[in-house]
mmCIF file of C-alpha atoms in Angstrom:
data_model
loop_
_atom_site.group_PDB
_atom_site.id
_atom_site.type_symbol
_atom_site.label_atom_id
_atom_site.label_comp_id
_atom_site.label_asym_id
_atom_site.label_seq_id
_atom_site.Cartn_x
_atom_site.Cartn_y
_atom_site.Cartn_z
ATOM 1 C CA UNK N 1 0.016 0.016 0.007
ATOM 2 C CA UNK N 2 1.089 3.584 -0.508
ATOM 3 C CA UNK N 3 1.447 6.470 1.938
ATOM 4 C CA UNK N 4 -1.214 9.076 2.037
ATOM 5 C CA UNK N 5 -0.043 11.377 -0.666
ATOM 6 C CA UNK N 6 -2.393 14.177 -1.678
ATOM 7 C CA UNK N 7 -0.918 16.210 -4.620
ATOM 8 C CA UNK N 8 -3.930 17.000 -6.812
ATOM 9 C CA UNK N 9 -4.349 17.544 -10.566
ATOM 10 C CA UNK N 10 -6.006 20.810 -11.518
ATOM 11 C CA UNK N 11 -9.406 20.623 -13.141
ATOM 12 C CA UNK N 12 -9.669 20.569 -16.900
ATOM 13 C CA UNK N 13 -12.694 20.818 -19.147
ATOM 14 C CA UNK N 14 -13.465 17.343 -20.525
ATOM 15 C CA UNK N 15 -13.708 18.519 -24.128
ATOM 16 C CA UNK N 16 -10.317 20.205 -24.152
ATOM 17 C CA UNK N 17 -8.175 18.673 -26.939
ATOM 18 C CA UNK N 18 -5.004 20.709 -26.579
ATOM 19 C CA UNK N 19 -3.105 19.831 -23.300
ATOM 20 C CA UNK N 20 -0.751 22.781 -22.569
ATOM 21 C CA UNK N 21 -0.482 22.532 -18.781
ATOM 22 C CA UNK N 22 1.272 19.265 -18.164
ATOM 23 C CA UNK N 23 3.407 18.766 -15.061
ATOM 24 C CA UNK N 24 7.167 18.727 -15.667
ATOM 25 C CA UNK N 25 9.665 16.538 -13.934
ATOM 26 C CA UNK N 26 11.683 18.411 -11.295
ATOM 27 C CA UNK N 27 13.489 15.951 -8.993
ATOM 28 C CA UNK N 28 16.544 14.519 -10.640
ATOM 29 C CA UNK N 29 16.444 11.205 -8.765
ATOM 30 C CA UNK N 30 12.845 10.680 -9.606
ATOM 31 C CA UNK N 31 13.284 11.820 -13.216
ATOM 32 C CA UNK N 32 15.618 8.895 -13.721
ATOM 33 C CA UNK N 33 13.111 6.436 -12.343
ATOM 34 C CA UNK N 34 10.329 7.759 -14.507
ATOM 35 C CA UNK N 35 12.472 7.706 -17.598
ATOM 36 C CA UNK N 36 13.700 4.284 -16.833
ATOM 37 C CA UNK N 37 10.156 2.889 -16.846
ATOM 38 C CA UNK N 38 8.991 4.457 -20.153
ATOM 39 C CA UNK N 39 6.749 2.337 -22.352
ATOM 40 C CA UNK N 40 5.653 3.658 -25.749
ATOM 41 C CA UNK N 41 1.895 4.135 -25.625
ATOM 42 C CA UNK N 42 -0.753 2.344 -27.661
ATOM 43 C CA UNK N 43 -3.503 4.066 -29.576
ATOM 44 C CA UNK N 44 -2.071 7.396 -30.531
ATOM 45 C CA UNK N 45 -1.173 9.314 -33.664
ATOM 46 C CA UNK N 46 1.895 11.433 -34.357
ATOM 47 C CA UNK N 47 1.364 14.930 -35.661
ATOM 48 C CA UNK N 48 3.501 16.792 -38.162
ATOM 49 C CA UNK N 49 4.190 19.608 -35.615
ATOM 50 C CA UNK N 50 5.494 17.178 -33.017
ATOM 51 C CA UNK N 51 2.357 16.932 -30.945
ATOM 52 C CA UNK N 52 0.742 13.535 -30.381
ATOM 53 C CA UNK N 53 -2.984 12.771 -30.437
ATOM 54 C CA UNK N 54 -3.969 10.240 -27.700
ATOM 55 C CA UNK N 55 -6.911 7.991 -28.677
ATOM 56 C CA UNK N 56 -7.213 5.988 -25.454
ATOM 57 C CA UNK N 57 -10.047 7.793 -23.910
ATOM 58 C CA UNK N 58 -12.622 10.382 -25.130
ATOM 59 C CA UNK N 59 -10.645 13.354 -23.828
ATOM 60 C CA UNK N 60 -8.558 12.836 -27.061
ATOM 61 C CA UNK N 61 -5.729 14.946 -25.653
ATOM 62 C CA UNK N 62 -3.578 16.680 -28.156
ATOM 63 C CA UNK N 63 -0.280 16.803 -26.313
ATOM 64 C CA UNK N 64 2.620 19.075 -26.963
ATOM 65 C CA UNK N 65 6.297 18.155 -26.495
ATOM 66 C CA UNK N 66 7.210 17.618 -22.860
ATOM 67 C CA UNK N 67 3.591 17.735 -21.683
ATOM 68 C CA UNK N 68 1.173 15.164 -20.331
ATOM 69 C CA UNK N 69 -2.413 14.333 -20.926
ATOM 70 C CA UNK N 70 -5.257 14.884 -18.535
ATOM 71 C CA UNK N 71 -4.511 11.554 -16.844
ATOM 72 C CA UNK N 72 -0.973 12.843 -16.031
ATOM 73 C CA UNK N 73 0.624 9.473 -16.789
ATOM 74 C CA UNK N 74 1.089 9.741 -20.608
ATOM 75 C CA UNK N 75 3.771 12.180 -21.899
ATOM 76 C CA UNK N 76 5.060 13.375 -25.233
ATOM 77 C CA UNK N 77 8.759 12.874 -25.580
ATOM 78 C CA UNK N 78 10.321 13.716 -28.883
ATOM 79 C CA UNK N 79 7.041 13.405 -30.754
ATOM 80 C CA UNK N 80 6.325 9.918 -29.179
ATOM 81 C CA UNK N 81 3.693 9.257 -26.499
ATOM 82 C CA UNK N 82 4.846 7.246 -23.553
ATOM 83 C CA UNK N 83 3.127 5.637 -20.557
ATOM 84 C CA UNK N 84 4.863 6.547 -17.315
ATOM 85 C CA UNK N 85 3.317 3.808 -15.160
ATOM 86 C CA UNK N 86 4.224 0.608 -16.984
ATOM 87 C CA UNK N 87 5.506 -2.262 -15.001
ATOM 88 C CA UNK N 88 4.881 -0.905 -11.495
ATOM 89 C CA UNK N 89 1.933 -1.044 -9.105
ATOM 90 C CA UNK N 90 0.989 0.888 -6.017
ATOM 91 C CA UNK N 91 -1.161 -1.958 -4.609
ATOM 92 C CA UNK N 92 -1.618 -5.705 -5.316
ATOM 93 C CA UNK N 93 -4.300 -7.540 -3.323
ATOM 94 C CA UNK N 94 -6.240 -10.724 -3.466
ATOM 95 C CA UNK N 95 -9.875 -9.841 -3.184
ATOM 96 C CA UNK N 96 -13.255 -11.614 -3.510
ATOM 97 C CA UNK N 97 -14.664 -10.943 -6.863
ATOM 98 C CA UNK N 98 -17.726 -9.521 -5.057
ATOM 99 C CA UNK N 99 -15.607 -6.586 -3.930
ATOM 100 C CA UNK N 100 -15.457 -5.243 -7.493
ATOM 101 C CA UNK N 101 -18.539 -5.678 -7.234
ATOM 102 C CA UNK N 102 -19.265 -8.550 -9.538
ATOM 103 C CA UNK N 103 -22.038 -10.711 -8.102
ATOM 104 C CA UNK N 104 -22.858 -12.839 -11.149
ATOM 105 C CA UNK N 105 -19.331 -13.810 -12.159
ATOM 106 C CA UNK N 106 -17.820 -16.917 -10.471
ATOM 107 C CA UNK N 107 -19.332 -16.099 -6.954
ATOM 108 C CA UNK N 108 -16.867 -16.424 -4.124
ATOM 109 C CA UNK N 109 -13.752 -16.629 -6.264
ATOM 110 C CA UNK N 110 -10.633 -14.722 -5.677
ATOM 111 C CA UNK N 111 -9.378 -12.022 -8.023
ATOM 112 C CA UNK N 112 -5.767 -10.807 -8.085
ATOM 113 C CA UNK N 113 -6.354 -6.935 -7.914
ATOM 114 C CA UNK N 114 -3.879 -4.303 -8.864
ATOM 115 C CA UNK N 115 -3.533 -0.665 -9.751
ATOM 116 C CA UNK N 116 -0.971 1.923 -10.858
ATOM 117 C CA UNK N 117 -1.491 5.701 -10.340
ATOM 118 C CA UNK N 118 -3.440 8.243 -12.346
ATOM 119 C CA UNK N 119 -7.012 8.762 -13.654
ATOM 120 C CA UNK N 120 -8.774 10.455 -16.547
ATOM 121 C CA UNK N 121 -11.472 11.760 -14.091
ATOM 122 C CA UNK N 122 -11.160 13.829 -10.946
ATOM 123 C CA UNK N 123 -14.284 12.825 -8.927
ATOM 124 C CA UNK N 124 -14.709 14.966 -5.775
ATOM 125 C CA UNK N 125 -15.753 11.872 -3.833
ATOM 126 C CA UNK N 126 -13.011 9.454 -4.948
ATOM 127 C CA UNK N 127 -12.099 6.999 -2.106
ATOM 128 C CA UNK N 128 -8.766 6.205 -3.742
ATOM 129 C CA UNK N 129 -7.771 9.886 -4.478
ATOM 130 C CA UNK N 130 -4.337 9.388 -2.865
ATOM 131 C CA UNK N 131 -3.518 7.033 -5.796
ATOM 132 C CA UNK N 132 -5.759 8.215 -8.573
ATOM 133 C CA UNK N 133 -4.294 11.725 -8.212
ATOM 134 C CA UNK N 134 -0.749 10.752 -7.633
ATOM 135 C CA UNK N 135 1.850 12.241 -9.998
ATOM 136 C CA UNK N 136 4.198 10.089 -12.007
ATOM 137 C CA UNK N 137 7.117 11.329 -9.947
ATOM 138 C CA UNK N 138 5.334 10.121 -6.689
ATOM 139 C CA UNK N 139 4.412 6.866 -8.374
ATOM 140 C CA UNK N 140 8.078 6.311 -9.380
ATOM 141 C CA UNK N 141 9.045 6.657 -5.695
ATOM 142 C CA UNK N 142 6.266 4.569 -4.125
ATOM 143 C CA UNK N 143 5.394 2.116 -6.874
ATOM 144 C CA UNK N 144 6.685 -1.437 -6.719
ATOM 145 C CA UNK N 145 8.175 -3.209 -9.821
ATOM 146 C CA UNK N 146 6.006 -5.993 -11.057
ATOM 147 C CA UNK N 147 6.405 -7.398 -14.542
ATOM 148 C CA UNK N 148 3.407 -8.922 -16.344
ATOM 149 C CA UNK N 149 4.934 -12.283 -15.875
ATOM 150 C CA UNK N 150 5.210 -11.816 -12.205
ATOM 151 C CA UNK N 151 1.631 -10.639 -11.847
ATOM 152 C CA UNK N 152 0.267 -13.697 -13.678
ATOM 153 C CA UNK N 153 2.565 -15.933 -11.681
ATOM 154 C CA UNK N 154 1.352 -14.551 -8.381
ATOM 155 C CA UNK N 155 -2.275 -14.730 -9.449
ATOM 156 C CA UNK N 156 -1.821 -18.418 -10.257
ATOM 157 C CA UNK N 157 0.055 -19.113 -6.993
ATOM 158 C CA UNK N 158 -2.652 -17.533 -4.902
ATOM 159 C CA UNK N 159 -5.373 -19.623 -6.404
ATOM 160 C CA UNK N 160 -7.073 -16.682 -8.205
ATOM 161 C CA UNK N 161 -9.553 -17.232 -11.025
ATOM 162 C CA UNK N 162 -9.118 -13.751 -12.371
ATOM 163 C CA UNK N 163 -7.016 -10.578 -12.443
ATOM 164 C CA UNK N 164 -8.797 -7.318 -11.706
ATOM 165 C CA UNK N 165 -7.596 -3.915 -12.889
ATOM 166 C CA UNK N 166 -9.243 -1.724 -10.342
ATOM 167 C CA UNK N 167 -8.874 0.909 -7.547
ATOM 168 C CA UNK N 168 -8.006 3.504 -10.287
ATOM 169 C CA UNK N 169 -9.180 3.715 -13.894
ATOM 170 C CA UNK N 170 -7.598 0.869 -15.944
ATOM 171 C CA UNK N 171 -7.901 2.797 -19.173
ATOM 172 C CA UNK N 172 -4.954 5.083 -18.250
ATOM 173 C CA UNK N 173 -2.525 2.157 -17.685
ATOM 174 C CA UNK N 174 -3.787 0.167 -20.673
ATOM 175 C CA UNK N 175 -0.384 -0.763 -22.075
ATOM 176 C CA UNK N 176 0.343 -2.577 -18.748
ATOM 177 C CA UNK N 177 -3.243 -4.000 -18.720
ATOM 178 C CA UNK N 178 -2.807 -5.332 -22.281
ATOM 179 C CA UNK N 179 0.459 -7.246 -21.596
ATOM 180 C CA UNK N 180 -0.774 -8.716 -18.254
ATOM 181 C CA UNK N 181 -4.178 -9.571 -19.559
ATOM 182 C CA UNK N 182 -2.972 -11.201 -22.732
ATOM 183 C CA UNK N 183 -0.612 -13.460 -20.717
ATOM 184 C CA UNK N 184 -3.307 -14.086 -18.152
ATOM 185 C CA UNK N 185 -5.696 -15.193 -20.862
ATOM 186 C CA UNK N 186 -3.202 -17.671 -22.287
ATOM 187 C CA UNK N 187 -2.962 -19.205 -18.781
ATOM 188 C CA UNK N 188 -6.648 -19.579 -18.288
ATOM 189 C CA UNK N 189 -7.203 -16.595 -16.105
ATOM 190 C CA UNK N 190 -10.163 -14.281 -16.520
ATOM 191 C CA UNK N 191 -9.648 -10.492 -16.791
ATOM 192 C CA UNK N 192 -11.981 -7.970 -15.064
ATOM 193 C CA UNK N 193 -12.278 -4.185 -15.153
ATOM 194 C CA UNK N 194 -13.660 -1.852 -12.474
ATOM 195 C CA UNK N 195 -13.966 1.222 -14.577
ATOM 196 C CA UNK N 196 -15.672 4.554 -15.179
ATOM 197 C CA UNK N 197 -16.384 3.451 -18.788
ATOM 198 C CA UNK N 198 -14.707 6.579 -20.265
ATOM 199 C CA UNK N 199 -12.791 4.829 -23.028
ATOM 200 C CA UNK N 200 -12.733 4.846 -26.819
ATOM 201 C CA UNK N 201 -14.198 2.183 -29.088
ATOM 202 C CA UNK N 202 -10.754 1.604 -30.402
ATOM 203 C CA UNK N 203 -9.608 0.490 -26.965
ATOM 204 C CA UNK N 204 -12.678 -1.704 -26.462
ATOM 205 C CA UNK N 205 -12.096 -3.507 -29.750
ATOM 206 C CA UNK N 206 -8.645 -4.487 -28.365
ATOM 207 C CA UNK N 207 -10.138 -5.478 -24.998
ATOM 208 C CA UNK N 208 -12.494 -7.850 -26.799
ATOM 209 C CA UNK N 209 -9.721 -10.416 -27.023
ATOM 210 C CA UNK N 210 -9.163 -10.691 -23.267
ATOM 211 C CA UNK N 211 -11.801 -8.841 -21.249
ATOM 212 C CA UNK N 212 -14.369 -11.112 -19.580
ATOM 213 C CA UNK N 213 -16.366 -8.938 -17.222
ATOM 214 C CA UNK N 214 -16.601 -5.306 -16.044
ATOM 215 C CA UNK N 215 -18.261 -3.400 -13.391
ATOM 216 C CA UNK N 216 -18.885 0.069 -14.770
ATOM 217 C CA UNK N 217 -19.645 3.160 -12.667
ATOM 218 C CA UNK N 218 -22.707 4.982 -14.176
ATOM 219 C CA UNK N 219 -22.186 7.943 -11.885
ATOM 220 C CA UNK N 220 -25.092 10.085 -13.080
ATOM 221 C CA UNK N 221 -27.410 10.685 -15.973
ATOM 222 C CA UNK N 222 -26.715 14.357 -16.473
ATOM 223 C CA UNK N 223 -23.872 15.638 -18.505
ATOM 224 C CA UNK N 224 -23.415 18.614 -16.245
ATOM 225 C CA UNK N 225 -22.639 16.177 -13.363
ATOM 226 C CA UNK N 226 -20.161 14.305 -15.400
ATOM 227 C CA UNK N 227 -18.350 17.487 -16.435
ATOM 228 C CA UNK N 228 -17.904 18.259 -12.703
ATOM 229 C CA UNK N 229 -16.078 14.903 -12.424
ATOM 230 C CA UNK N 230 -14.000 15.583 -15.475
ATOM 231 C CA UNK N 231 -15.831 13.583 -18.163
ATOM 232 C CA UNK N 232 -18.919 13.506 -20.241
ATOM 233 C CA UNK N 233 -21.961 11.248 -20.099
ATOM 234 C CA UNK N 234 -22.370 10.175 -23.725
ATOM 235 C CA UNK N 235 -19.083 8.386 -24.157
ATOM 236 C CA UNK N 236 -19.815 6.309 -21.059
ATOM 237 C CA UNK N 237 -23.272 5.339 -22.493
ATOM 238 C CA UNK N 238 -21.612 4.507 -25.749
ATOM 239 C CA UNK N 239 -19.027 2.328 -24.051
ATOM 240 C CA UNK N 240 -21.609 0.458 -22.089
ATOM 241 C CA UNK N 241 -23.571 -0.367 -25.171
ATOM 242 C CA UNK N 242 -20.549 -1.438 -27.044
ATOM 243 C CA UNK N 243 -19.268 -3.706 -24.185
ATOM 244 C CA UNK N 244 -22.781 -5.246 -24.095
ATOM 245 C CA UNK N 245 -22.497 -5.916 -27.901
ATOM 246 C CA UNK N 246 -19.028 -7.442 -27.504
ATOM 247 C CA UNK N 247 -20.359 -9.991 -25.063
ATOM 248 C CA UNK N 248 -18.496 -8.667 -21.992
ATOM 249 C CA UNK N 249 -20.374 -9.510 -18.717
ATOM 250 C CA UNK N 250 -21.585 -6.153 -17.317
ATOM 251 C CA UNK N 251 -22.658 -5.055 -13.881
ATOM 252 C CA UNK N 252 -23.352 -1.414 -13.076
ATOM 253 C CA UNK N 253 -22.706 0.620 -9.929
ATOM 254 C CA UNK N 254 -24.259 3.928 -9.040
ATOM 255 C CA UNK N 255 -23.255 5.834 -5.932
ATOM 256 C CA UNK N 256 -26.231 7.831 -4.819
ATOM 257 C CA UNK N 257 -24.932 11.146 -3.584
ATOM 258 C CA UNK N 258 -27.362 13.507 -1.720
ATOM 259 C CA UNK N 259 -27.916 16.685 -3.811
ATOM 260 C CA UNK N 260 -25.914 15.375 -6.739
ATOM 261 C CA UNK N 261 -27.696 12.510 -8.497
ATOM 262 C CA UNK N 262 -30.575 11.641 -6.124
ATOM 263 C CA UNK N 263 -33.598 13.122 -7.877
ATOM 264 C CA UNK N 264 -36.316 10.615 -8.818
ATOM 265 C CA UNK N 265 -36.178 11.557 -12.503
ATOM 266 C CA UNK N 266 -32.420 11.031 -12.731
ATOM 267 C CA UNK N 267 -32.592 7.642 -10.976
ATOM 268 C CA UNK N 268 -35.410 6.602 -13.312
ATOM 269 C CA UNK N 269 -33.255 7.624 -16.213
ATOM 270 C CA UNK N 270 -30.381 5.524 -15.033
ATOM 271 C CA UNK N 271 -32.539 2.447 -14.328
ATOM 272 C CA UNK N 272 -34.326 2.943 -17.689
ATOM 273 C CA UNK N 273 -31.133 3.092 -19.638
ATOM 274 C CA UNK N 274 -29.869 -0.096 -17.980
ATOM 275 C CA UNK N 275 -33.108 -1.948 -18.657
ATOM 276 C CA UNK N 276 -33.590 -0.783 -22.241
ATOM 277 C CA UNK N 277 -30.029 -0.706 -23.498
ATOM 278 C CA UNK N 278 -28.164 -3.343 -21.426
ATOM 279 C CA UNK N 279 -31.069 -5.604 -20.467
ATOM 280 C CA UNK N 280 -33.185 -6.265 -17.353
ATOM 281 C CA UNK N 281 -30.878 -9.050 -16.255
ATOM 282 C CA UNK N 282 -27.972 -6.583 -15.868
ATOM 283 C CA UNK N 283 -27.208 -6.341 -12.102
ATOM 284 C CA UNK N 284 -27.406 -2.787 -10.648
ATOM 285 C CA UNK N 285 -25.396 -2.013 -7.431
ATOM 286 C CA UNK N 286 -26.952 0.927 -5.680
ATOM 287 C CA UNK N 287 -24.238 2.177 -3.427
ATOM 288 C CA UNK N 288 -24.442 4.267 -0.331
ATOM 289 C CA UNK N 289 -22.253 7.384 -0.332
ATOM 290 C CA UNK N 290 -20.013 8.247 2.596
ATOM 291 C CA UNK N 291 -18.224 11.505 3.045
ATOM 292 C CA UNK N 292 -14.727 11.508 1.391
ATOM 293 C CA UNK N 293 -12.061 13.608 -0.280
ATOM 294 C CA UNK N 294 -13.572 16.969 -1.469
ATOM 295 C CA UNK N 295 -17.124 15.962 -0.406
ATOM 296 C CA UNK N 296 -16.523 15.391 3.272
ATOM 297 C CA UNK N 297 -19.181 17.931 4.070
ATOM 298 C CA UNK N 298 -21.917 15.949 2.354
ATOM 299 C CA UNK N 299 -23.754 13.499 4.689
ATOM 300 C CA UNK N 300 -24.076 9.848 3.944
ATOM 301 C CA UNK N 301 -26.961 8.685 1.704
ATOM 302 C CA UNK N 302 -30.112 8.414 3.706
ATOM 303 C CA UNK N 303 -31.442 4.885 3.825
ATOM 304 C CA UNK N 304 -34.886 5.897 2.494
ATOM 305 C CA UNK N 305 -33.156 7.299 -0.618
ATOM 306 C CA UNK N 306 -31.500 4.011 -1.243
ATOM 307 C CA UNK N 307 -34.746 2.104 -0.824
ATOM 308 C CA UNK N 308 -36.419 4.582 -3.172
ATOM 309 C CA UNK N 309 -33.745 3.965 -5.784
ATOM 310 C CA UNK N 310 -34.154 0.183 -5.510
ATOM 311 C CA UNK N 311 -37.977 0.563 -5.855
ATOM 312 C CA UNK N 312 -37.486 2.584 -9.019
ATOM 313 C CA UNK N 313 -34.982 -0.015 -10.469
ATOM 314 C CA UNK N 314 -37.461 -2.791 -9.826
ATOM 315 C CA UNK N 315 -40.379 -0.814 -11.319
ATOM 316 C CA UNK N 316 -38.229 -0.323 -14.422
ATOM 317 C CA UNK N 317 -38.022 -4.122 -14.703
ATOM 318 C CA UNK N 318 -34.489 -4.723 -13.434
ATOM 319 C CA UNK N 319 -34.393 -8.143 -11.786
ATOM 320 C CA UNK N 320 -31.111 -7.942 -9.807
ATOM 321 C CA UNK N 321 -30.772 -4.785 -7.802
ATOM 322 C CA UNK N 322 -28.291 -4.867 -4.892
ATOM 323 C CA UNK N 323 -27.196 -2.451 -2.185
ATOM 324 C CA UNK N 324 -23.526 -1.564 -1.779
ATOM 325 C CA UNK N 325 -21.947 -0.065 1.470
ATOM 326 C CA UNK N 326 -25.052 -1.173 3.330
ATOM 327 C CA UNK N 327 -25.004 -4.341 5.388
ATOM 328 C CA UNK N 328 -28.294 -5.926 6.317
ATOM 329 C CA UNK N 329 -30.113 -9.200 5.717
ATOM 330 C CA UNK N 330 -30.851 -9.709 2.050
ATOM 331 C CA UNK N 331 -29.250 -6.568 0.740
ATOM 332 C CA UNK N 332 -26.583 -8.515 -1.322
ATOM 333 C CA UNK N 333 -28.503 -11.816 -1.817
ATOM 334 C CA UNK N 334 -29.307 -13.134 -5.284
ATOM 335 C CA UNK N 335 -32.989 -13.975 -5.427
ATOM 336 C CA UNK N 336 -34.748 -15.860 -8.234
ATOM 337 C CA UNK N 337 -36.974 -13.301 -10.038
ATOM 338 C CA UNK N 338 -39.459 -15.905 -10.942
ATOM 339 C CA UNK N 339 -40.093 -18.017 -7.794
ATOM 340 C CA UNK N 340 -38.457 -15.761 -5.137
ATOM 341 C CA UNK N 341 -36.150 -18.529 -3.730
ATOM 342 C CA UNK N 342 -32.792 -17.560 -2.378
ATOM 343 C CA UNK N 343 -30.015 -18.519 -4.779
ATOM 344 C CA UNK N 344 -26.815 -16.947 -3.418
ATOM 345 C CA UNK N 345 -26.526 -15.606 0.109
ATOM 346 C CA UNK N 346 -23.914 -12.926 0.798
ATOM 347 C CA UNK N 347 -22.908 -10.839 3.791
ATOM 348 C CA UNK N 348 -21.416 -7.663 2.388
ATOM 349 C CA UNK N 349 -18.777 -8.683 -0.158
ATOM 350 C CA UNK N 350 -18.443 -12.302 1.335
ATOM 351 C CA UNK N 351 -20.329 -15.232 -0.077
ATOM 352 C CA UNK N 352 -22.079 -17.227 2.622
ATOM 353 C CA UNK N 353 -23.814 -19.908 0.615
ATOM 354 C CA UNK N 354 -24.224 -20.632 -3.127
ATOM 355 C CA UNK N 355 -27.218 -22.775 -3.810
ATOM 356 C CA UNK N 356 -26.739 -22.682 -7.637
ATOM 357 C CA UNK N 357 -25.864 -26.108 -9.115
ATOM 358 C CA UNK N 358 -25.895 -24.861 -12.702
ATOM 359 C CA UNK N 359 -27.054 -21.723 -14.506
ATOM 360 C CA UNK N 360 -30.742 -22.434 -13.632
ATOM 361 C CA UNK N 361 -32.693 -21.893 -10.467
ATOM 362 C CA UNK N 362 -32.708 -25.180 -8.557
ATOM 363 C CA UNK N 363 -36.227 -24.569 -7.598
ATOM 364 C CA UNK N 364 -38.156 -23.426 -10.790
ATOM 365 C CA UNK N 365 -35.546 -24.052 -13.467
ATOM 366 C CA UNK N 366 -35.529 -20.510 -14.894
ATOM 367 C CA UNK N 367 -32.093 -19.444 -16.421
ATOM 368 C CA UNK N 368 -30.125 -17.115 -14.142
ATOM 369 C CA UNK N 369 -27.864 -14.751 -16.081
ATOM 370 C CA UNK N 370 -24.146 -14.636 -15.274
ATOM 371 C CA UNK N 371 -20.919 -16.479 -15.728
ATOM 372 C CA UNK N 372 -19.825 -19.473 -13.595
ATOM 373 C CA UNK N 373 -22.723 -19.098 -11.151
ATOM 374 C CA UNK N 374 -22.377 -22.591 -9.689
ATOM 375 C CA UNK N 375 -18.837 -21.918 -8.610
ATOM 376 C CA UNK N 376 -18.401 -22.692 -4.889
ATOM 377 C CA UNK N 377 -16.653 -20.720 -2.329
ATOM 378 C CA UNK N 378 -12.866 -20.767 -2.919
ATOM 379 C CA UNK N 379 -10.272 -21.107 -0.203
ATOM 380 C CA UNK N 380 -9.798 -18.330 2.358
ATOM 381 C CA UNK N 381 -7.625 -15.388 1.303
ATOM 382 C CA UNK N 382 -3.990 -16.010 1.780
#
């Protein structure tokens, strides 16, 4: 784990295409570390004037020589775009897959979870802001070397079924993801994203070869709110629809924040989009907000607001609506939408009992959507 480092990246408008305010390297010892770990980026175009056009996420940064993109971890050097975070992590953990959260993907299995630094958003309620807003210089100091081969080896040694790219946005360390995930796929491991969904179709086309499941944050259904977080709504909706078309297993998370995205109409719009565009069998995780980062003055989500959101989701036809950050009997259980029988019992992110013996309800026989639902609880975390 990393120390609590809080150097923040200044706000940028999400549609800005020319990036002129990149952070320069200043500490000679750290400069060497950053330069030593350079990896030429994927998905960019060289420009005749020496700038580079990044095509990894919908910010589409046009980056001048010596400057960085909005994510602060991709830099133009000599007319070439480089990733500054390849081959190092700030955290590696073995988590239950439910922690992502993914409730309909090999329940109870372990997922080898990792992150670098950086993000293409700057959400004011980020719970991992010490890492997501960390500079490349700080990352070079605190990050730990970990080759793709070592990551995959460690995942196999710890009995994990999957590798999860999580804690920060995996899009911004895509070169690292690509090499790990390709190797993991060849060794029979699944690959999972916990993502904000702000990525290009070009990137998703590459992901199609190795990405098995993703939990995507649908943070709001108002573009104004997304712009406050440093993004835009429509690219996220487009990514969700494209991931669905590619056959990637999807689950959606929405953190309900008082005064930000808690109006009935907006919640109805979110639930309606999920039902109509992604399907009524898409799990929706309604998550309780707790004060964090730049939103420490906002109170936790009232329980009645969460119950209201769940009611709206069910009224829109969603069959699997779960609560996050809210312990309580039944809040994380999977129930058959046809006969009402308990299928998978959970306590928070821990699986208590899995009654599934196949992909069908053992009581009424209806097909339950998901991947590997009959998987039994794996060994305890090591």
